[in-house]
Short mmCIF file of C-alpha atoms and ligand atoms in Angstrom, two decimals:
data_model
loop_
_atom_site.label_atom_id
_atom_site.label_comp_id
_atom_site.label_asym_id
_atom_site.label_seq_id
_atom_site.Cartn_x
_atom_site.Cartn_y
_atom_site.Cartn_z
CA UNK A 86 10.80 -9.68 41.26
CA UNK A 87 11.71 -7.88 38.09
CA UNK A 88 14.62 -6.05 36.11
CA UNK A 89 13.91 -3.15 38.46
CA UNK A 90 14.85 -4.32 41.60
CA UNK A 91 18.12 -5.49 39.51
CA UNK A 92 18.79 -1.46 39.09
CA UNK A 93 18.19 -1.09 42.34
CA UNK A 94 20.28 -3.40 43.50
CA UNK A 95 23.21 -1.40 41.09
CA UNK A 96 22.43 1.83 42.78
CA UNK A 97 23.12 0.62 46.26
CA UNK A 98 26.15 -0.65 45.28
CA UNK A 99 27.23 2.65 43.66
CA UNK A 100 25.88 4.25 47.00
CA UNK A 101 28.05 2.32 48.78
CA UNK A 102 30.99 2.55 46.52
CA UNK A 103 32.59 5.44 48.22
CA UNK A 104 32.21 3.62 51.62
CA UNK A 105 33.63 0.45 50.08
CA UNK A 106 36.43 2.28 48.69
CA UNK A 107 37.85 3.39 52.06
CA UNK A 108 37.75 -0.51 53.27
CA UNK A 109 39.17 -1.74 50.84
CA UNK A 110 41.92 0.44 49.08
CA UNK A 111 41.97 -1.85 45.80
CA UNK A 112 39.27 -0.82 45.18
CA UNK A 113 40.17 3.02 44.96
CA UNK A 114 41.48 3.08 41.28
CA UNK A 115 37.72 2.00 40.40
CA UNK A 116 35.45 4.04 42.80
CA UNK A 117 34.60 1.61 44.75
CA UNK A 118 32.82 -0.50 42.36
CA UNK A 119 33.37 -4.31 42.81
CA UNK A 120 33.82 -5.83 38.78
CA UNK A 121 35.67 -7.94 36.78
CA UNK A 122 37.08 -7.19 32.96
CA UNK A 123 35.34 -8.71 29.77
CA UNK A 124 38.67 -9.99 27.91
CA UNK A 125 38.62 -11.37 24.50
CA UNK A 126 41.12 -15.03 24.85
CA UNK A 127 41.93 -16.94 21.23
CA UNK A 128 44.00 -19.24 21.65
CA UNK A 129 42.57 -21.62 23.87
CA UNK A 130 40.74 -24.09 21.93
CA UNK A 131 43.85 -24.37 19.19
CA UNK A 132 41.29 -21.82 16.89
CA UNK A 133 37.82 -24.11 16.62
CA UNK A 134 36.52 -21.08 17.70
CA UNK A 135 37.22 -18.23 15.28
CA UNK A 136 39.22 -15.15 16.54
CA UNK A 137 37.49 -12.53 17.80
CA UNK A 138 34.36 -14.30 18.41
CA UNK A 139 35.38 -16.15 22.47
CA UNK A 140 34.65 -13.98 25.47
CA UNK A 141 35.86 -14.14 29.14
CA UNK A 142 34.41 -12.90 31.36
CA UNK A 143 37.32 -12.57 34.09
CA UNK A 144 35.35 -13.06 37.55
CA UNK A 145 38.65 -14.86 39.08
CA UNK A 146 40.03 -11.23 39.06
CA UNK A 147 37.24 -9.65 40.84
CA UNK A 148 38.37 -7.66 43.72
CA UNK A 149 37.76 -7.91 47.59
CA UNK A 150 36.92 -11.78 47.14
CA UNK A 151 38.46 -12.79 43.89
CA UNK A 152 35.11 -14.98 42.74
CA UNK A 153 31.88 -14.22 41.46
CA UNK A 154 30.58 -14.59 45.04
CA UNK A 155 32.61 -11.20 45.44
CA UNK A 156 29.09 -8.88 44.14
CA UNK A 157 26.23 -10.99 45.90
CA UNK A 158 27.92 -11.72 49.19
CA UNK A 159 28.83 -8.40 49.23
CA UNK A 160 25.28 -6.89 48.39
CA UNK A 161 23.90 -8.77 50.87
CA UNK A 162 26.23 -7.80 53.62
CA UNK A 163 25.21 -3.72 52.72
CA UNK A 164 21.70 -5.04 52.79
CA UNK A 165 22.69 -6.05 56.65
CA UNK A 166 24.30 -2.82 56.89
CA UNK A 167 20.83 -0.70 56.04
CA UNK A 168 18.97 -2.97 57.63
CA UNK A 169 20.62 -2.17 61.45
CA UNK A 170 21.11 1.27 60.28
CA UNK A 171 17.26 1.47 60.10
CA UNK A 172 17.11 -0.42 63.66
CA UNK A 173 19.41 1.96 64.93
CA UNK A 174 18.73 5.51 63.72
CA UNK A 175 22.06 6.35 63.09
CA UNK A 176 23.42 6.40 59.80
CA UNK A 177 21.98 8.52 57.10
CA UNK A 178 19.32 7.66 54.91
CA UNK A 179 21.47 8.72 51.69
CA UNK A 180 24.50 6.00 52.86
CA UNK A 181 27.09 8.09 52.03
CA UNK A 182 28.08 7.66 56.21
CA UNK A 183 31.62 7.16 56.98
CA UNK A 184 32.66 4.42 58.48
CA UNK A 185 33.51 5.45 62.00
CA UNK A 186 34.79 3.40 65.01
CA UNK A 187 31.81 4.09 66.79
CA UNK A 188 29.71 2.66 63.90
CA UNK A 189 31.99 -0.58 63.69
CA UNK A 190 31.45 -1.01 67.35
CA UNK A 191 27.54 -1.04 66.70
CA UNK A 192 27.81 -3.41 63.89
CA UNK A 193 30.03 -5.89 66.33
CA UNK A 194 26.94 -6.15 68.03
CA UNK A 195 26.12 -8.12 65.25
CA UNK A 196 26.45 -11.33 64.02
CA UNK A 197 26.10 -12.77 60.18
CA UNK A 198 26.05 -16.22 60.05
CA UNK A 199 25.71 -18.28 56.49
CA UNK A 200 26.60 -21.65 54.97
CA UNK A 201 29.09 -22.74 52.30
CA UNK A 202 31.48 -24.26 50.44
CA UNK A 203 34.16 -21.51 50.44
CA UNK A 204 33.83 -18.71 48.38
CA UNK A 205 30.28 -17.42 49.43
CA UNK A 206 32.00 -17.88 53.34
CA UNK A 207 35.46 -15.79 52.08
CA UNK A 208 32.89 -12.98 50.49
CA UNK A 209 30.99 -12.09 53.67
CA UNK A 210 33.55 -12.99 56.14
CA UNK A 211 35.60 -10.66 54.35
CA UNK A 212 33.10 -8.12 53.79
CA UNK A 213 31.04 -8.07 57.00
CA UNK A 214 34.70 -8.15 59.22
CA UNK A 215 35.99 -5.10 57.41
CA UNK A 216 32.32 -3.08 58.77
CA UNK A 217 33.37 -4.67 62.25
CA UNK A 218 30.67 -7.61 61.87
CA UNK A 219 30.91 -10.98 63.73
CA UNK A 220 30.99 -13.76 61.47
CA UNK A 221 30.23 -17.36 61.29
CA UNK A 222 30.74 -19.60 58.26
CA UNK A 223 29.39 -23.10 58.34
CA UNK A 224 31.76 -24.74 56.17
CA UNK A 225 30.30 -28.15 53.91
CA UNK A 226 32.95 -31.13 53.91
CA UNK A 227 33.81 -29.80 50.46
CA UNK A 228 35.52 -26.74 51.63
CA UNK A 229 39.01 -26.25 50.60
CA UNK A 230 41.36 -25.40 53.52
CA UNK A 231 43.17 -22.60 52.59
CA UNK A 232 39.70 -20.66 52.56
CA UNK A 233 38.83 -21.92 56.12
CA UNK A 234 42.11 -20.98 57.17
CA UNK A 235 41.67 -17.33 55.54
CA UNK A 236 38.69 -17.00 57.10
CA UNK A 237 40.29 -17.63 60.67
CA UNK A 238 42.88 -15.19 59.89
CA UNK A 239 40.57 -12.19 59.23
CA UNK A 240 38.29 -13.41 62.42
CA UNK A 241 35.58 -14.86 61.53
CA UNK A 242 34.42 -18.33 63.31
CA UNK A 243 34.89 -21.28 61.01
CA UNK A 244 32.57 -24.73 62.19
CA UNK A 245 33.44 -27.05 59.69
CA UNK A 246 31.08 -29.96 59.43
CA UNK A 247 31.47 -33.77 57.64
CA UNK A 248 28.49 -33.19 55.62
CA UNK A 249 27.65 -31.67 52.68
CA UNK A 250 26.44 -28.11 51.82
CA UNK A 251 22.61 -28.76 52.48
CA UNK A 252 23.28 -29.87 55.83
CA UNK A 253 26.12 -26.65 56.24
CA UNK A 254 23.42 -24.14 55.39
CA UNK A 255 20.99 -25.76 57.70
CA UNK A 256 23.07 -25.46 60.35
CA UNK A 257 23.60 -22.05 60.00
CA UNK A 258 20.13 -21.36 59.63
CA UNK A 259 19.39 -22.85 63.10
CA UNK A 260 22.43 -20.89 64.87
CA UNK A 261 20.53 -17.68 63.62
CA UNK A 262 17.36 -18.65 64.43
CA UNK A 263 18.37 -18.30 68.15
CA UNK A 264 18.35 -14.55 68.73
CA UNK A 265 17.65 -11.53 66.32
CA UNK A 266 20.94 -10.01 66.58
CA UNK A 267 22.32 -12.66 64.14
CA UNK A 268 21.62 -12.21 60.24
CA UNK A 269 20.97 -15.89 58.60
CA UNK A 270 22.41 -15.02 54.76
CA UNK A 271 20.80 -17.97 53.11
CA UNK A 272 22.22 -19.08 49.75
CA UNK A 273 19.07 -21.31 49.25
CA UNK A 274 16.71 -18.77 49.15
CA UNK A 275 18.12 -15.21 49.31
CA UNK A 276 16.90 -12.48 46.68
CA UNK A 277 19.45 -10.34 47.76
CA UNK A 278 22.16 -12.59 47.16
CA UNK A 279 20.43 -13.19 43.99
CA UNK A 280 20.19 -9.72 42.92
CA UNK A 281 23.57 -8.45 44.08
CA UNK A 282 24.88 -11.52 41.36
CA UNK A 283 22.40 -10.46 38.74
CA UNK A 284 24.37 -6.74 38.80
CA UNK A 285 26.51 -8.16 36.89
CA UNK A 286 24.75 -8.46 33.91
CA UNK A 287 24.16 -4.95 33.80
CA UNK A 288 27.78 -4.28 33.80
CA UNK A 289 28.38 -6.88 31.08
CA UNK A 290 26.13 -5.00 28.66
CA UNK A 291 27.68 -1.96 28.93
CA UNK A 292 31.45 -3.96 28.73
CA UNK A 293 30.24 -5.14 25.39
CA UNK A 294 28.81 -1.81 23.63
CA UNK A 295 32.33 -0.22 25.12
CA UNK A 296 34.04 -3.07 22.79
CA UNK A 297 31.51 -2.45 19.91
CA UNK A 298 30.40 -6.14 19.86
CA UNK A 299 26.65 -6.17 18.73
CA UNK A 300 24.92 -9.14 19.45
CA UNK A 301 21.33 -9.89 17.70
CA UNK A 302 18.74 -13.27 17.19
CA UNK A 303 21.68 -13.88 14.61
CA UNK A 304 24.68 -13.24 15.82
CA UNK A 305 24.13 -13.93 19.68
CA UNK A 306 25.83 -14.14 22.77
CA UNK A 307 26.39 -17.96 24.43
CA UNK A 308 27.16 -17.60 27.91
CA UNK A 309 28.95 -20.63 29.43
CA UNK A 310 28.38 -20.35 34.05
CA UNK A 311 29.17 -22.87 36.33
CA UNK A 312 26.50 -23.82 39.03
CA UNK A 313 26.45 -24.42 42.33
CA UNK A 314 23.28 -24.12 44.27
CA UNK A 315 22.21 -21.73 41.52
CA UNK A 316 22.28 -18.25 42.65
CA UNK A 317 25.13 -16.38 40.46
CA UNK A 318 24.48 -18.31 37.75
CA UNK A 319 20.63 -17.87 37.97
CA UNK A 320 20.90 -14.26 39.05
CA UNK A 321 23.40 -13.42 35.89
CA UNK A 322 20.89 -15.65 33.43
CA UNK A 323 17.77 -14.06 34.49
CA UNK A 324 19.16 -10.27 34.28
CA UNK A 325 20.74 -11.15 30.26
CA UNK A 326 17.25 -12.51 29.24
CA UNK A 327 15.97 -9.31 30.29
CA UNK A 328 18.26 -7.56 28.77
CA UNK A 329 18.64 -9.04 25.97
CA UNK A 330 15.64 -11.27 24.89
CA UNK A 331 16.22 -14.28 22.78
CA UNK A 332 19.38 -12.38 21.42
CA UNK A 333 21.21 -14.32 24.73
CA UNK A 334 21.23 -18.09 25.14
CA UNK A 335 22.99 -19.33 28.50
CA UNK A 336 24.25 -22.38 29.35
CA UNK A 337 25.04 -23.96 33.54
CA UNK A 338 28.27 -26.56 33.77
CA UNK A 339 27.70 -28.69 36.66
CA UNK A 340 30.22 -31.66 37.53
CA UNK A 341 29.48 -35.24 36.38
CA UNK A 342 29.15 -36.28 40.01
CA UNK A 343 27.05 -33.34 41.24
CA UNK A 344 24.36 -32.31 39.21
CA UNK A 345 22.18 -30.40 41.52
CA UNK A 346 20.20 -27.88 38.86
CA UNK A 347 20.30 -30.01 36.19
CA UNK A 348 18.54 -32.72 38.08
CA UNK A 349 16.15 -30.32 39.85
CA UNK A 350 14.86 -29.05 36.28
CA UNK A 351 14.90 -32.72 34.43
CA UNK A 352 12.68 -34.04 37.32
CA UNK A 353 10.53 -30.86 37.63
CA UNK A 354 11.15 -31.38 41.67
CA UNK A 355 13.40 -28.47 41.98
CA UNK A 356 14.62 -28.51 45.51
CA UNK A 357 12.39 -31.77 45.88
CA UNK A 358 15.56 -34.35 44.77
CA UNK A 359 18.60 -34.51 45.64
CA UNK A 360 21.62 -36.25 43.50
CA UNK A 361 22.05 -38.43 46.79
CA UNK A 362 18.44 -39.22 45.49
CA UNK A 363 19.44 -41.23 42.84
CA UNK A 364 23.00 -42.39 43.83
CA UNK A 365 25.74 -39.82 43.43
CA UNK A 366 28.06 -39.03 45.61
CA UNK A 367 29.09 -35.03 45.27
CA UNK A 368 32.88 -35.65 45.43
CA UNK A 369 34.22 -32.37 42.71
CA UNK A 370 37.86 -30.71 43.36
CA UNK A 371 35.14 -28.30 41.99
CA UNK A 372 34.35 -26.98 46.00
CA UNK A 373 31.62 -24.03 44.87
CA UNK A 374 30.34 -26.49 42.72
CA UNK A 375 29.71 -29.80 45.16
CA UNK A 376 26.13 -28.88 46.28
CA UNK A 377 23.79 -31.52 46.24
CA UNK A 378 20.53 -29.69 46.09
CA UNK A 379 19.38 -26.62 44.21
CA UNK A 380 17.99 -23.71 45.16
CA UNK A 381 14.33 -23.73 44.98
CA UNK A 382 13.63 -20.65 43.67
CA UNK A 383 16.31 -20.29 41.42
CA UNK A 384 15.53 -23.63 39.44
CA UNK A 385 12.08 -22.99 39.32
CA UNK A 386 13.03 -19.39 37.45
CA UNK A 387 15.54 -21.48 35.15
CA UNK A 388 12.76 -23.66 34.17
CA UNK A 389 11.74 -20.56 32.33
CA UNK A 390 15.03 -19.24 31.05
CA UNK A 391 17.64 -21.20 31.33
CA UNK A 392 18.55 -22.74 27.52
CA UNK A 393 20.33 -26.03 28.67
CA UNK A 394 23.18 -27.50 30.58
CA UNK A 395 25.95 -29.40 30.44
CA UNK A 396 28.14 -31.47 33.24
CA UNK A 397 31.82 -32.43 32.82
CA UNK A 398 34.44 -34.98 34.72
CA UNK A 399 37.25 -33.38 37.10
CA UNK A 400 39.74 -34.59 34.47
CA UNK A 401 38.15 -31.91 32.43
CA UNK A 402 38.44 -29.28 34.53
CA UNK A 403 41.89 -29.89 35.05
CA UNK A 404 42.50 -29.84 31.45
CA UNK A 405 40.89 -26.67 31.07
CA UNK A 406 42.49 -24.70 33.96
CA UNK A 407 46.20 -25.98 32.36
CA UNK A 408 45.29 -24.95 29.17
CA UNK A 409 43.88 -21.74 30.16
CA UNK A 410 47.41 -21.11 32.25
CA UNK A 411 49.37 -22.24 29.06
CA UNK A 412 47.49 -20.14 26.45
CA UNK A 413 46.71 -16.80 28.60
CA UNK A 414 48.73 -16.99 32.01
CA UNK A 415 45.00 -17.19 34.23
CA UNK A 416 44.75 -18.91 36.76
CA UNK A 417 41.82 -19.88 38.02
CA UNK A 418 40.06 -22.71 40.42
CA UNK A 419 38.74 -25.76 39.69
CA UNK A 420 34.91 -24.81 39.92
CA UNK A 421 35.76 -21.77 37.55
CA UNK A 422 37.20 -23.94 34.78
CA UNK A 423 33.78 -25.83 34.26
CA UNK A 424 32.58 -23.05 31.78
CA UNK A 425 35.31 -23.85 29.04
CA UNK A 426 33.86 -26.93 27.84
CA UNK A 427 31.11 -25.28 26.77
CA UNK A 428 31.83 -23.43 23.27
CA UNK A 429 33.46 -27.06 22.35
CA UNK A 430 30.34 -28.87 23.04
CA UNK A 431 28.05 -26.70 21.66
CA UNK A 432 29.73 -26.73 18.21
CA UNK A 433 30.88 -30.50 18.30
CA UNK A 434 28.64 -32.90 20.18
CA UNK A 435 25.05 -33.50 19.27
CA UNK A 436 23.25 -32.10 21.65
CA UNK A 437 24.63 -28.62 21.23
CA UNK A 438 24.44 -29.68 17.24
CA UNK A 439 20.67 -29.88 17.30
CA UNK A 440 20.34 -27.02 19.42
CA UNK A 441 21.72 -24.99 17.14
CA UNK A 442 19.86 -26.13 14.05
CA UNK A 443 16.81 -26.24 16.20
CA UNK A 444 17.09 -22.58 16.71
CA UNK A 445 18.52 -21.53 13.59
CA UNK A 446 21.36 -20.36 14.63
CA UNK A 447 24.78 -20.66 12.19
CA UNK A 448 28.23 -21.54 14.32
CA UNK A 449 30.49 -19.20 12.44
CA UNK A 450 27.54 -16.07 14.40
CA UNK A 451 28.09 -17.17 17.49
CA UNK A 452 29.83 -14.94 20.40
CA UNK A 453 30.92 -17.52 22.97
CA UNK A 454 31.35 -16.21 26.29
CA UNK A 455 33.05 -17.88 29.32
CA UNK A 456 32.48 -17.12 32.68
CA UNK A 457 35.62 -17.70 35.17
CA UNK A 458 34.05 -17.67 38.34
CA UNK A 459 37.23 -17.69 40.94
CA UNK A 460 40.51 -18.08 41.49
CA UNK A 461 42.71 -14.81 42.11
CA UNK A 462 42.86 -15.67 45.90
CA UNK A 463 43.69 -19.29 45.91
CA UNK A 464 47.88 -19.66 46.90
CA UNK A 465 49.91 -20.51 44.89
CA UNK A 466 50.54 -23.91 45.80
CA UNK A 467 47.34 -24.91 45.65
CA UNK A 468 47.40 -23.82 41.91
CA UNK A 469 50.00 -25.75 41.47
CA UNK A 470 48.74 -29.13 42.72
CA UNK A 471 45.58 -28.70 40.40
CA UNK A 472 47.48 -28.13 37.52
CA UNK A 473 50.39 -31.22 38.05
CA UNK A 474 46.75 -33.00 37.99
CA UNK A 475 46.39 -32.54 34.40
CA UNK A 476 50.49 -32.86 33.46
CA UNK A 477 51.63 -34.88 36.43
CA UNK A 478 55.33 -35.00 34.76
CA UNK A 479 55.91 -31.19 34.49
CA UNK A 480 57.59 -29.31 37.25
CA UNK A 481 55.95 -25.75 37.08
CA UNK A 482 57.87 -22.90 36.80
CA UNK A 483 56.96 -20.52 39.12
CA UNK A 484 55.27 -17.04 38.87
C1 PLP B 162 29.65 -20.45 44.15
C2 PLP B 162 30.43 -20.61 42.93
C3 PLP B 162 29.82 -20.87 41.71
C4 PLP B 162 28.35 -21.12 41.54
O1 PLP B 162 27.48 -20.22 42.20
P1 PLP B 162 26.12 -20.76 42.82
O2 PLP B 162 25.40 -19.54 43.26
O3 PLP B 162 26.48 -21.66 43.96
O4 PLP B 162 25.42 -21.52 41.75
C5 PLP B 162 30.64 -21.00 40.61
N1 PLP B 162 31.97 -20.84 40.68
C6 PLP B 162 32.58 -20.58 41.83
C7 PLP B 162 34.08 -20.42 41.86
C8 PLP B 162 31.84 -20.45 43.00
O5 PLP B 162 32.45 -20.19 44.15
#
């Protein structure tokens, strides 16, 4: 696997595009391309950061799914869609088909099944109902309700299991297993998923020579992505290195109490340990986060390029999704706050001290950017009760 499957990957999304943009009419002011904007925030960190020089990278506005899950789920559900259009004979080869009842009613022959936490579940439910898919999500204990509940609104079966996400995906994996009419989507191990998340990268250079920010060995880009099982953070990470050599360091956020990448790459044992292994427990408000294991082929890439890590308490993602709704009005999920602790540590605690020095690298060069994975679908409600978590005495106004 290499940067050019990565471009091909972009151009069937930009085939797609104009079939995307008839499902879902946000996305006809943009064509029918799924992406998110690249904002520049200040105020967040009360200016230990200078101005100018902190990225976002807005993923909790990305539409159709609202979270970085919104580019691989979605890739992979098109992959689905050539696939049985190649089984079928009946669409043509250049994709530009309409989507036709007739064509729905061949893809409800269908059935996608896939494990999660939440998000990856709300990106292809969403995605493969809307081309007239079945759908089953295998839902980990970590799930949030409002997203199983989504899911059952739009029509898409929801089994919802005690255990965590290993176990979720595994169950999935043996429900498709069954009969070839059902599409297994496996977070574990897909390349597609993989590659549909690594898009963005693409996207993100071309954000950044639109806002004339040149990044080089001295004055580089530090990219800040929370991880789950690995995927969207590994696909983004391997797709910058390409693009941009050692001019790009990147960084995974992981919560204190699961661990899953960090302790796959420490060890060497990749999808070999889990953090059950050595006494955690998993419990996160961060839900796309709680994964116990990593991906297998993901870490074993990262052990190549990923620069270093960092995990943080669910007191600190509270903080960080408050402060990002005081200073900037975003609101965003628990999981997608774990990026924002990164520029601080980086510049103030040791390890991110001697990484710097180690490298050469001066803190006053740096371009920090933050990757908000999700948040523009959660209610409003449920917004509310994570931030009264940080500021349990203010009533928040709402809007
Ligand atoms: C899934 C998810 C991640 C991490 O992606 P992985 O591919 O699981 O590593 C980060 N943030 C949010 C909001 C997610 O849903």
């Amino acid at each position: 696997m290499g940067m050019e499957s990565v471009y091909q990957a972009e151009g069937v999304l930009e085939d797609y595009a104009p079939v995307l943009q008839k499902l879902f009419p946000e996305l006809e002011p943009v064509k029918g391309i799924i992406e998110s904007p690249l904002l520049t925030i200040d105020a967040i960190y009360n200016d230990i950061i200078p101005p100018g020089h902190l990225l976002l990278k807005a993923d909790h506005l990305l539409p159709v799914s609202g979270s970085i899950k919104a580019r691989g789920g979605i890739f992979a559900v098109l992959k689905i869609v050539d696939h049985i259009a190649e089984r079928e004979n009946i669409f043509r080869k250049d994709r530009r088909f309409t989507l036709s009842g007739a064509a729905k009613k061949i893809f409800s022959n269908y059935r996608i099944a896939v494990g999660s936490t939440g998000n990856l579940g709300l990106s292809i439910g969403i995605a493969g109902r809307a081309f007239g898919f079945s759908v089953e999500v295998h839902m980990s204990s970590a799930a949030k309700r409002w997203k199983k509940e989504l899911l059952d609104k739009i029509g898409a079966d929801v089994i919802a299991y005690d255990s965590d996400y290993t176990a979720a995906c595994e169950a999935a994996r043996v429900s498709a297993q069954k009969d070839d009419s059902v599409y297994f989507i496996d977070d574990e191990n897909s390349t597609d998923l993989f590659l549909g998340y690594s898009v963005a990268a693409l996207r993100l250079k071309k954000q950044l020579n639109d806002l004339n920010i040149m990044i080089s060995e001295k004055h580089p880009l530090f990219v800040y992505l929370p991880c789950g099982v690995g995927g969207a953070p590994g696909g983004i990470t391997f797709a910058l290195k390409q693009l941009f050599g050692n001019s790009v360091h990147c960084f995974f956020a992981e919560p204190v109490d699961a661990p899953a990448m960090i302790l796959g790459l420490i060890t060497g044992k990749h999808d070999g340990i889990s953090i059950q292994d050595i006494g955690l427990s998993g419990n996160t408000s961060a839900d796309g986060l709680a994964v116990g294991r990593p991906s297998g082929f993901v870490s074993s890439l990262m052990k190549r390029y990923l620069d270093g890590a960092y995990t943080l308490p669910d007191r600190d993602l509270f903080f960080y999704l408050a402060r990002l709704y005081d200073t900037e009005g975003f609101k965003v999920e628990p999981s997608a706050a774990a990026g924002f602790a990164g520029p601080v540590l980086l510049t103030t605690a040791g390890g991110g001290r001697s990484y710097m020095e180690q490298k050469g690298i001066e803190a006053k060069n740096i371009i920090h950017l933050i990757w908000s994975t999700g948040g523009s679908m959660e209610p409003r409600a449920e917004f509310q009760k994570n931030y009264k978590k940080h500021y349990p005495q203010v009533c928040m106004e709402s809007g």
